[in-house]
Each structure stands twice: as C-alpha cells, then as structure tokens.
PDB file of C-alpha atoms in Angstrom:
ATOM      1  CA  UNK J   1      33.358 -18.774  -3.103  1.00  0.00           C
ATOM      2  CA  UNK J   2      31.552 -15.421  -4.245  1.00  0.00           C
ATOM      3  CA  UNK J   3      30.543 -13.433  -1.205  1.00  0.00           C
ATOM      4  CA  UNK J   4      27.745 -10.989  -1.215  1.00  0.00           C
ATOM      5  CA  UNK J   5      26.892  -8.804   2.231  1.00  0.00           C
ATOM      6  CA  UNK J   6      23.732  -6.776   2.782  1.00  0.00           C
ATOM      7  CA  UNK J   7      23.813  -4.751   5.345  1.00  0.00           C
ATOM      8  CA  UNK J   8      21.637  -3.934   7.732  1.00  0.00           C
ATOM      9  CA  UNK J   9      20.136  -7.239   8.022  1.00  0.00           C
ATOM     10  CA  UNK J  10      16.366  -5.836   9.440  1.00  0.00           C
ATOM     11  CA  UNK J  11      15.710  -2.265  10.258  1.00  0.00           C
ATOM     12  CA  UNK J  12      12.611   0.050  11.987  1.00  0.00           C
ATOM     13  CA  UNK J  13      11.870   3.343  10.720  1.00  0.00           C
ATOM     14  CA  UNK J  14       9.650   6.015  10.690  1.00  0.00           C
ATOM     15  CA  UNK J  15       7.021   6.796   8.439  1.00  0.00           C
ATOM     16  CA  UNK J  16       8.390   9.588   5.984  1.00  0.00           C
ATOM     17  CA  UNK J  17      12.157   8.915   7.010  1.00  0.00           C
ATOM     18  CA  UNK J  18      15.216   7.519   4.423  1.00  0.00           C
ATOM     19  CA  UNK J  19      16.483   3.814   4.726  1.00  0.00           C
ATOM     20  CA  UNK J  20      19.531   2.940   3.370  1.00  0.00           C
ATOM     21  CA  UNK J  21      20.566  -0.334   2.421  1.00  0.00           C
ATOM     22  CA  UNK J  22      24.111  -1.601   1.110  1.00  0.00           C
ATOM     23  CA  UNK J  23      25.090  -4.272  -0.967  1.00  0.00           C
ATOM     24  CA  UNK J  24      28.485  -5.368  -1.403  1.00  0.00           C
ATOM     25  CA  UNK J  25      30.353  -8.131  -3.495  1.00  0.00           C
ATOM     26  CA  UNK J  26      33.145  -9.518  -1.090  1.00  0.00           C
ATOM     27  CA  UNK J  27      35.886 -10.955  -3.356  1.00  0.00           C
ATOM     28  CA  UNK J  28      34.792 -10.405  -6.734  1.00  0.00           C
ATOM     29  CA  UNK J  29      33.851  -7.200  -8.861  1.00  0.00           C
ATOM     30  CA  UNK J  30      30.291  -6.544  -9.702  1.00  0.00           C
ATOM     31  CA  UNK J  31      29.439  -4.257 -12.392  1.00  0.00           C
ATOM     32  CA  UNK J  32      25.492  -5.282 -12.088  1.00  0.00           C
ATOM     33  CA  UNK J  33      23.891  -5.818  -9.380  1.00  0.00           C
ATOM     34  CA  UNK J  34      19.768  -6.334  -8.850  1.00  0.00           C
ATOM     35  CA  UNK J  35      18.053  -5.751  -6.324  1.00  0.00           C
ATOM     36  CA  UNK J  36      14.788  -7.538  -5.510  1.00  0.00           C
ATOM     37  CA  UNK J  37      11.265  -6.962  -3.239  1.00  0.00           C
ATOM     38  CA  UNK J  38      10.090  -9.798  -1.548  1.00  0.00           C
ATOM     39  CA  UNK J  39       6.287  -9.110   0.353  1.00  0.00           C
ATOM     40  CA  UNK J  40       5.054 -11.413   2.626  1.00  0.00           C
ATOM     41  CA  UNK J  41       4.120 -14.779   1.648  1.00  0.00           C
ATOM     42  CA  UNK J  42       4.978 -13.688  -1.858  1.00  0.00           C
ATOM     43  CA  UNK J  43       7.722 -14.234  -4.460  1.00  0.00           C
ATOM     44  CA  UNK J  44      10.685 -12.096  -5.048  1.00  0.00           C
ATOM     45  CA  UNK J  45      10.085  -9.507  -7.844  1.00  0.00           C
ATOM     46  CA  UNK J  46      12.667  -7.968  -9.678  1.00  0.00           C
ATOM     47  CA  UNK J  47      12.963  -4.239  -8.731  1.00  0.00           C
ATOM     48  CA  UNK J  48      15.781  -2.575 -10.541  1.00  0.00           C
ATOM     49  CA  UNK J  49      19.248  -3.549 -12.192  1.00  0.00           C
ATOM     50  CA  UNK J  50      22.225  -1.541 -10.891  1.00  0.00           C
ATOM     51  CA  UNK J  51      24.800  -0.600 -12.938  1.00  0.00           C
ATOM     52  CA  UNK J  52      28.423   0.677 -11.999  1.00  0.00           C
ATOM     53  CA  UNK J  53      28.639   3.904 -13.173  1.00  0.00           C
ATOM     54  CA  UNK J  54      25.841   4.578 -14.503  1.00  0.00           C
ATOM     55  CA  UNK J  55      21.532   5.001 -14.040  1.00  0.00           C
ATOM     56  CA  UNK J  56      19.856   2.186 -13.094  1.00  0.00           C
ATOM     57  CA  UNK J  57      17.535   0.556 -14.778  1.00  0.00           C
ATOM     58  CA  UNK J  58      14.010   0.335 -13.296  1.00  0.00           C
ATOM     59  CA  UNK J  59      11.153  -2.705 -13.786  1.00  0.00           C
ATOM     60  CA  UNK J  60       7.971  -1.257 -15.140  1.00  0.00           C
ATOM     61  CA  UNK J  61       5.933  -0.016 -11.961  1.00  0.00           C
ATOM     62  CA  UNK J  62       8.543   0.527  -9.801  1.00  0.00           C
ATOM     63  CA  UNK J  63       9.283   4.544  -8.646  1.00  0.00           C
ATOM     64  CA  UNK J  64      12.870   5.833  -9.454  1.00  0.00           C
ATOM     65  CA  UNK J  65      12.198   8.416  -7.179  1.00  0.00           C
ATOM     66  CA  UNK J  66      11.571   6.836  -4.272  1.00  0.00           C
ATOM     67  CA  UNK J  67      14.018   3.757  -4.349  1.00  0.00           C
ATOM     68  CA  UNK J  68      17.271   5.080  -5.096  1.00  0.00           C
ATOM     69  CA  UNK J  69      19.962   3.720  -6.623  1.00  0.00           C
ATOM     70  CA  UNK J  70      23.859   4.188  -6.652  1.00  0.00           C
ATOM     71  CA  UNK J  71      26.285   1.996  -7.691  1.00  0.00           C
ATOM     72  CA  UNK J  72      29.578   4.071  -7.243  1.00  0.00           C
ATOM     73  CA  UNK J  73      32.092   1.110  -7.095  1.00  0.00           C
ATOM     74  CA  UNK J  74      31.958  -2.450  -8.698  1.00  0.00           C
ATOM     75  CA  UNK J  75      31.583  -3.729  -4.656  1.00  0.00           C
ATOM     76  CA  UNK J  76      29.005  -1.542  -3.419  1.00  0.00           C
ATOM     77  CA  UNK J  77      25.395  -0.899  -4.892  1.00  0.00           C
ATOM     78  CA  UNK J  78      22.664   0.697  -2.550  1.00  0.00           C
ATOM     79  CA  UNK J  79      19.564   1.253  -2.502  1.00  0.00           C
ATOM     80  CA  UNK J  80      17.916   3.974  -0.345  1.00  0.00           C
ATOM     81  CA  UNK J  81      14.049   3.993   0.591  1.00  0.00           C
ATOM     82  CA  UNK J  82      12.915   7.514   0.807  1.00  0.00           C
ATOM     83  CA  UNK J  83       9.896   8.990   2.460  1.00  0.00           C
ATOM     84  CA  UNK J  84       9.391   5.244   3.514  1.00  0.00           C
ATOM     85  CA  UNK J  85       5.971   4.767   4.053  1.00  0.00           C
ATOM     86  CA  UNK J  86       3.830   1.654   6.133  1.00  0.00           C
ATOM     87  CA  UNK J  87       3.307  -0.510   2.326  1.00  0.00           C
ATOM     88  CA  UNK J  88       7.039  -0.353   1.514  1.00  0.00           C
ATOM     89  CA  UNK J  89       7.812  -3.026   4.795  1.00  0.00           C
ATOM     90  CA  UNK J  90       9.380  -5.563   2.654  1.00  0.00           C
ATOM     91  CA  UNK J  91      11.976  -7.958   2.682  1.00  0.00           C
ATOM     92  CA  UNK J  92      14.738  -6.592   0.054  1.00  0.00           C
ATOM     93  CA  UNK J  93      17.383  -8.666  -1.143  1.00  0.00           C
ATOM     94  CA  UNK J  94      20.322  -7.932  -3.789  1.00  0.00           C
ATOM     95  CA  UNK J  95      22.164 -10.225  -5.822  1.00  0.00           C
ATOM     96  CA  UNK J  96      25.517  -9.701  -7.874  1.00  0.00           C
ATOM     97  CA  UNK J  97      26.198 -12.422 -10.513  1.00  0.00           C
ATOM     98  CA  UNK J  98      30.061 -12.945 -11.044  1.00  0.00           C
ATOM     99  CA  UNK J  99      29.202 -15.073 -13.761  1.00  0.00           C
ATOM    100  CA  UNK J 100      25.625 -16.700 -14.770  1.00  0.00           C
ATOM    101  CA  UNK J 101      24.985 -17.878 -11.206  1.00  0.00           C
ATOM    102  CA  UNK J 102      24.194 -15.088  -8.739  1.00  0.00           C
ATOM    103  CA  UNK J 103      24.749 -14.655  -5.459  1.00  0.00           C
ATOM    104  CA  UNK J 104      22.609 -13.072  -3.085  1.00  0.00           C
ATOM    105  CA  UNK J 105      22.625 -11.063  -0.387  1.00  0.00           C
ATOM    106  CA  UNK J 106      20.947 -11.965   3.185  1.00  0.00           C
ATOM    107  CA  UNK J 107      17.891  -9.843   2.604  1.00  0.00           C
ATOM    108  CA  UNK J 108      16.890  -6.948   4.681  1.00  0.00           C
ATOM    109  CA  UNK J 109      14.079  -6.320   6.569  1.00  0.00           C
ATOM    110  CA  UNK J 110      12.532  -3.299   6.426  1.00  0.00           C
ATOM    111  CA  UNK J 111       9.292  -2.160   8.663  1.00  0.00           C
ATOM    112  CA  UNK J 112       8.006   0.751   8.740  1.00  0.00           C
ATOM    113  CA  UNK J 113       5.813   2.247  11.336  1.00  0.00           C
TER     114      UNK J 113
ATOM    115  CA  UNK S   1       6.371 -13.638 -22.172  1.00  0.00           C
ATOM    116  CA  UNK S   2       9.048 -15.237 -19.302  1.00  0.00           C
ATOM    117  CA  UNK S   3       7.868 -16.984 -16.736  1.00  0.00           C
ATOM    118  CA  UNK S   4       8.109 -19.416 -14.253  1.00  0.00           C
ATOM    119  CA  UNK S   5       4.993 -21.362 -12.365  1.00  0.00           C
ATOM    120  CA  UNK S   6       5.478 -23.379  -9.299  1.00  0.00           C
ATOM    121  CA  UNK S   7       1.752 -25.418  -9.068  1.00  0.00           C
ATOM    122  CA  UNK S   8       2.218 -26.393  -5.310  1.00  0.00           C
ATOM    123  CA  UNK S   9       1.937 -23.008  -3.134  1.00  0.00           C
ATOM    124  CA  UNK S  10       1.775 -26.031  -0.070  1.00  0.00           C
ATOM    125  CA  UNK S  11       3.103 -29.250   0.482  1.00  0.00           C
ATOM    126  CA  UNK S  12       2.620 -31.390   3.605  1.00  0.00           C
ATOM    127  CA  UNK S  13       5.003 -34.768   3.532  1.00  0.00           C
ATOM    128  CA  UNK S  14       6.015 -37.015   6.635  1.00  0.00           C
ATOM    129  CA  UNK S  15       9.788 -37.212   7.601  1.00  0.00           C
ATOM    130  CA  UNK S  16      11.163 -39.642   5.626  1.00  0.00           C
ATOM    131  CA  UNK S  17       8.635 -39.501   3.146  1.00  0.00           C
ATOM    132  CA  UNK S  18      10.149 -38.547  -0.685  1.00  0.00           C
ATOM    133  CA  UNK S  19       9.651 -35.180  -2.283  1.00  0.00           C
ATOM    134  CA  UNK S  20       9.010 -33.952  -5.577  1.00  0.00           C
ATOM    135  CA  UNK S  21       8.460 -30.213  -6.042  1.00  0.00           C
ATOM    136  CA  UNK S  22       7.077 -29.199  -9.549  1.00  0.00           C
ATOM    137  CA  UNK S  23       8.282 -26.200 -11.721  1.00  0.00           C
ATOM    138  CA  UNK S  24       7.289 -25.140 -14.882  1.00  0.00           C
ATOM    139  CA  UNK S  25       8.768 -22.342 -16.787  1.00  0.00           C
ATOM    140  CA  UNK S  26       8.133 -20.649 -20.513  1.00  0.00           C
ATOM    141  CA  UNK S  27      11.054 -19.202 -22.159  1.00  0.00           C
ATOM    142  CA  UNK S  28      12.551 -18.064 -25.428  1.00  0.00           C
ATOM    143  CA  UNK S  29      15.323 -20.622 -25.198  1.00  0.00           C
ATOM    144  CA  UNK S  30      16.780 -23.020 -22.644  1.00  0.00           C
ATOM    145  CA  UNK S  31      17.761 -20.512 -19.580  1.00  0.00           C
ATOM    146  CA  UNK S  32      19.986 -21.229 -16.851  1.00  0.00           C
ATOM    147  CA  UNK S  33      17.932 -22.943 -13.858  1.00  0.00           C
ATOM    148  CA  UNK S  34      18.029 -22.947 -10.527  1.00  0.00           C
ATOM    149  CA  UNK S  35      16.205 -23.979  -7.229  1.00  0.00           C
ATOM    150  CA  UNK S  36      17.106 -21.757  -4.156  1.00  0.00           C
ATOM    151  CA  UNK S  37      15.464 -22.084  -0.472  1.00  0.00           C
ATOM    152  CA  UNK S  38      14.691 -19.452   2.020  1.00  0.00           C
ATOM    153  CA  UNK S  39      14.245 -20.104   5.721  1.00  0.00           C
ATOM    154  CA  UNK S  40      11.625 -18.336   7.389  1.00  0.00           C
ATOM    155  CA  UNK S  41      13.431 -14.345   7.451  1.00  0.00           C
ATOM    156  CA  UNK S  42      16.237 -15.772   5.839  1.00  0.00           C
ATOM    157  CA  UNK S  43      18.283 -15.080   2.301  1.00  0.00           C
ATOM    158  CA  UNK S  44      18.185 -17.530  -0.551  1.00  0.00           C
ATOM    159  CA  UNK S  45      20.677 -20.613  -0.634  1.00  0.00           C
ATOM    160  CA  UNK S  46      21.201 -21.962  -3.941  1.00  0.00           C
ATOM    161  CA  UNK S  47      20.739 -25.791  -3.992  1.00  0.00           C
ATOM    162  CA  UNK S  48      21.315 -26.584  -7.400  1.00  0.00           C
ATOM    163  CA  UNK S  49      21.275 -25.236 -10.823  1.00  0.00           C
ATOM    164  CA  UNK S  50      21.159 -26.180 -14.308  1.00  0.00           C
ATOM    165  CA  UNK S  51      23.233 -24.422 -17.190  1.00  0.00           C
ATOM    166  CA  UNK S  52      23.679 -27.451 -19.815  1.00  0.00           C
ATOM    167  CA  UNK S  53      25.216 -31.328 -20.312  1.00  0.00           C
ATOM    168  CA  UNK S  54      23.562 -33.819 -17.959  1.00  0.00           C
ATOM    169  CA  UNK S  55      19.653 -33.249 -17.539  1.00  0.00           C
ATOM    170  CA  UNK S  56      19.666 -34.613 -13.789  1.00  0.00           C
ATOM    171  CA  UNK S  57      21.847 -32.626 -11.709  1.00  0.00           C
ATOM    172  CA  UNK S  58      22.629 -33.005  -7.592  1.00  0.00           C
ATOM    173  CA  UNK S  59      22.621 -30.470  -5.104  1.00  0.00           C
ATOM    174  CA  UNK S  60      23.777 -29.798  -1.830  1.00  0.00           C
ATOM    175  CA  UNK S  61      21.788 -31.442   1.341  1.00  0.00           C
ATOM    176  CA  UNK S  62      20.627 -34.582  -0.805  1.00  0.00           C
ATOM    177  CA  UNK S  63      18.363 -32.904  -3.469  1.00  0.00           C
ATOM    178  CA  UNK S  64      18.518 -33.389  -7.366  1.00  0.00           C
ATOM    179  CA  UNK S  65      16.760 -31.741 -10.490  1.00  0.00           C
ATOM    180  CA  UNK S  66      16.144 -33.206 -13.527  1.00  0.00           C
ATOM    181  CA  UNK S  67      15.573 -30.662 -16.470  1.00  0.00           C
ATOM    182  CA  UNK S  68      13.268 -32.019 -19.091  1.00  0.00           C
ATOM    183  CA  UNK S  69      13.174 -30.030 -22.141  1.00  0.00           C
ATOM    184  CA  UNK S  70      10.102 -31.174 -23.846  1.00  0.00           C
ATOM    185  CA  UNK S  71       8.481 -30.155 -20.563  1.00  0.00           C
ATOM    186  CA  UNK S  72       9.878 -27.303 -19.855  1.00  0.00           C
ATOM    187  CA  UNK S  73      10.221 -27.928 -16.283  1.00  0.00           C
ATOM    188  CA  UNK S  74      13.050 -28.420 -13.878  1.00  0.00           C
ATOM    189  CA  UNK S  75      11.499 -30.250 -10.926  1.00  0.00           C
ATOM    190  CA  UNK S  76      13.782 -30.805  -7.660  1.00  0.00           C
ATOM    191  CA  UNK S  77      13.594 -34.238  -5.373  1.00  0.00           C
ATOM    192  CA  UNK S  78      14.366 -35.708  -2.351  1.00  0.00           C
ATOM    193  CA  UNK S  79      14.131 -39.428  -1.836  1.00  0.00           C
ATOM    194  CA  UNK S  80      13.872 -38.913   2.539  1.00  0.00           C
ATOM    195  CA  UNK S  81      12.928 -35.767   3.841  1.00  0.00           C
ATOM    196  CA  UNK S  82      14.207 -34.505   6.859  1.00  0.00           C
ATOM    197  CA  UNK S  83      12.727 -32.315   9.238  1.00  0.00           C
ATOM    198  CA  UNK S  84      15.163 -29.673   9.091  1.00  0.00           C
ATOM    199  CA  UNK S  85      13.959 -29.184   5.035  1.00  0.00           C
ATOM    200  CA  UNK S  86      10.638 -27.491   6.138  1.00  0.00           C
ATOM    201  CA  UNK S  87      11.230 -23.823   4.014  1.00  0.00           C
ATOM    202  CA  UNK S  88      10.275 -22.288   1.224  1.00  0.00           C
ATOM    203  CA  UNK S  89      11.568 -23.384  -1.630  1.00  0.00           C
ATOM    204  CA  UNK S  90      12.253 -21.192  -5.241  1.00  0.00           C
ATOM    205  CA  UNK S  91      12.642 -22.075  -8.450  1.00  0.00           C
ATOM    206  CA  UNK S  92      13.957 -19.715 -10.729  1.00  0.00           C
ATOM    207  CA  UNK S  93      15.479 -19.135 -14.353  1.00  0.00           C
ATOM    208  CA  UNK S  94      18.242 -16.243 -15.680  1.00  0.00           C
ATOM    209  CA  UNK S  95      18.817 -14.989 -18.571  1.00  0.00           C
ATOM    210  CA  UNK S  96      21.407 -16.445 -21.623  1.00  0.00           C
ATOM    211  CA  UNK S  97      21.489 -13.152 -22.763  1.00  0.00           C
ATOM    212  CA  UNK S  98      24.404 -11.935 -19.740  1.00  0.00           C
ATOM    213  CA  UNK S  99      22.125  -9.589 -18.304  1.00  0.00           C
ATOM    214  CA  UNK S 100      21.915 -12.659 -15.493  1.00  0.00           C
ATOM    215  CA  UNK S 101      18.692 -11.508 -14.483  1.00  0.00           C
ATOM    216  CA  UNK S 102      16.408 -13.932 -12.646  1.00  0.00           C
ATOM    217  CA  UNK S 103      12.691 -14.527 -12.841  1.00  0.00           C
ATOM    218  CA  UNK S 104      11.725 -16.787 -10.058  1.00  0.00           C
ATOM    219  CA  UNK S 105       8.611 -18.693  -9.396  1.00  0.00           C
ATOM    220  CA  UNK S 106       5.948 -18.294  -6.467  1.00  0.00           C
ATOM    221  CA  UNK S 107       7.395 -20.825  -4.484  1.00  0.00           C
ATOM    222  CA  UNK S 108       6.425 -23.687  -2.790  1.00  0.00           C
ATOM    223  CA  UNK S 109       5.903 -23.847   1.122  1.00  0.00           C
ATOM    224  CA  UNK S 110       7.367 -27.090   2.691  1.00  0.00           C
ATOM    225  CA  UNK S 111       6.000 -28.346   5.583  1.00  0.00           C
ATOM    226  CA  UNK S 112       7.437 -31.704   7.252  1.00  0.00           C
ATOM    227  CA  UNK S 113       5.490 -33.899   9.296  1.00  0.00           C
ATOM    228  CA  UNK S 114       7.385 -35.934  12.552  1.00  0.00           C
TER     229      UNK S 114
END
C-alpha cells in the first residue's frame, strides 16, 4: 500500500535555529501534500497545502515566512521551521493523498528549548 | 462553515465493555469520512473510512462506522474493548472537491479499564 515517510521522527533545537522536516511519498507520486500542527492535547490543524512546483498555499493565520515550504519533486515536500522559537514545539505531521484517502506521515516532534 | 465535533473529549469503559464514540460533522455535501487513531507520540492509523454504498462499514482491529445521513454523523463501535485500544481516537472528513483536504475533529481520549 501507499507509503508516506517523515523524517526526523522527534528533534531538539535551539531557540532561533532552522528545523527541517521531510516528507516523502514511497511508491506513489504526490503532487499535494499537507502538512498539519498538532499541540498538545489538541487536534490536528491544517497548516498549509504543498504543491509540486509551485507556492504553497497557507491556512489563514499561519506565517509563510516562518514555515517554509518546498515541494521540488512529486516524492518530497518539506517544511522548514525557521527562527524556531519555545511556542512552535509541536507535533507536525504530513499527509499525501494518492487518491481521496490520505496517508500520513509518522509525525515529528519538534521541541524547542 | 466545515466542521467536525467529537462531544466526548474522555471516555472511561471496562475491558470488554462495548464502545461507541460519537462524531458529528456539518458539510456542504456528503464528504469522504474517516476515523484514524493516534497512540500516545504516535502518527495516525486509519481504521476505517466512508466514501459511499453501504452506510455501516468495518475496519481493521474489530471496529465499524455507520454513516447516517440525516444525522450527519459517522460514529465508530466496538462491541469488546480491549486494553490495547486505549488512544486517541480522530474523526475526520475530506473534501469531494479533489483538493483531499481533511478537517478532523477534537478527538476523543480512550481510556480502558482492566
């Protein structure tokens, strides 16, 4: 079945530093991928949609500047935290839907301290 | 506007014990459904979904949904519950339009009782 890897699965960094986190459909082509924010105890919200190729499209309240967005092939979308600071610790997950289900990645946890 | 309400934040049932868990959504149409469950730190695993034909569908693990329209809600059971099914547990809906987003509910927090 439809395969989608997040990588790194939890990672520490400092406050004002640049996290990096990949997304990649396995054994299927993704032209969209979305990518999620999950706080504590909370829900997953809908971040941004991620689009091969082109901008990606941001949810209302979310800051294009500081998560960053590149889809540069239909198997890899990421999505780069920058000037991470102590409130963005999250749990971020990305899904890619082959078709109308979606798959998602394993989530990655992000703390910063 | 879209959205998706899951009443029960917390739910307490004894191994063994059936489970219903409730979800409510508002939508311009009938949307795809689908429950998912997270394990503490853990990604989502889809346990079943809903995209049309038979109202009542099965999942993996022993669950089932049953999509009732003039409800608008997609609720998932269990007739035993195991102790091993203590999560979190996510309803969601995605788009019909082939954007394939997903709004998903609150959740509901599973807790199972020896």
């Amino acid at each position: 079945g439809a395969v989608v890897s997040q990588h790194p699965s939890w990672v520490i960094c400092k406050s004002g530093t640049s996290v990096k986190i990949e997304c990649r459909s396995l054994d299927f082509q993704a032209t969209t991928m979305f990518w999620y924010r999950q706080f504590p105890k909370q829900s997953l919200m809908l971040m941004a949609t991620s689009n091969e190729g082109s901008k990606a499209t941001y949810e209302q309240g979310v800051e294009k500047d500081k998560f960053l967005i590149n889809h540069a092939s239909l198997t890899l979308s990421t999505l780069t935290v920058t000037s991470a600071h102590p409130e963005d610790s999250s749990f971020y997950i990305c899904s890619a839907p082959p078709r109308a289900e979606a798959f998602f990645g394993q989530g990655t946890r992000l703390t910063v301290v | 506007a879209q959205s998706v309400t899951q009443p029960d934040i917390h739910i307490t049932v004894s191994e063994g014990a059936s489970l219903e868990l409730r979800c409510n959504y508002s939508y311009g149409a009938t949307p795809y459904l689908f429950w998912y469950v997270q394990s503490p730190g853990q990604g989502l695993q889809l346990l079943l979904k809903y995209f049309s034909g038979d109202t009542l569908v099965q999942g993996i693990k022993g669950f089932e949904a049953e999509f009732k329209r003039s409800q608008s809600s997609f609720n998932l059971r269990k007739p035993s519950v195991h102790w091993s099914d203590a999560a979190e547990y996510f309803c969601a809906v995605g788009s019909t339009s082939g954007t394939y987003k997903y709004i998903f509910g609150t959740g509901t927090r599973l807790k199972v009782l020896a």
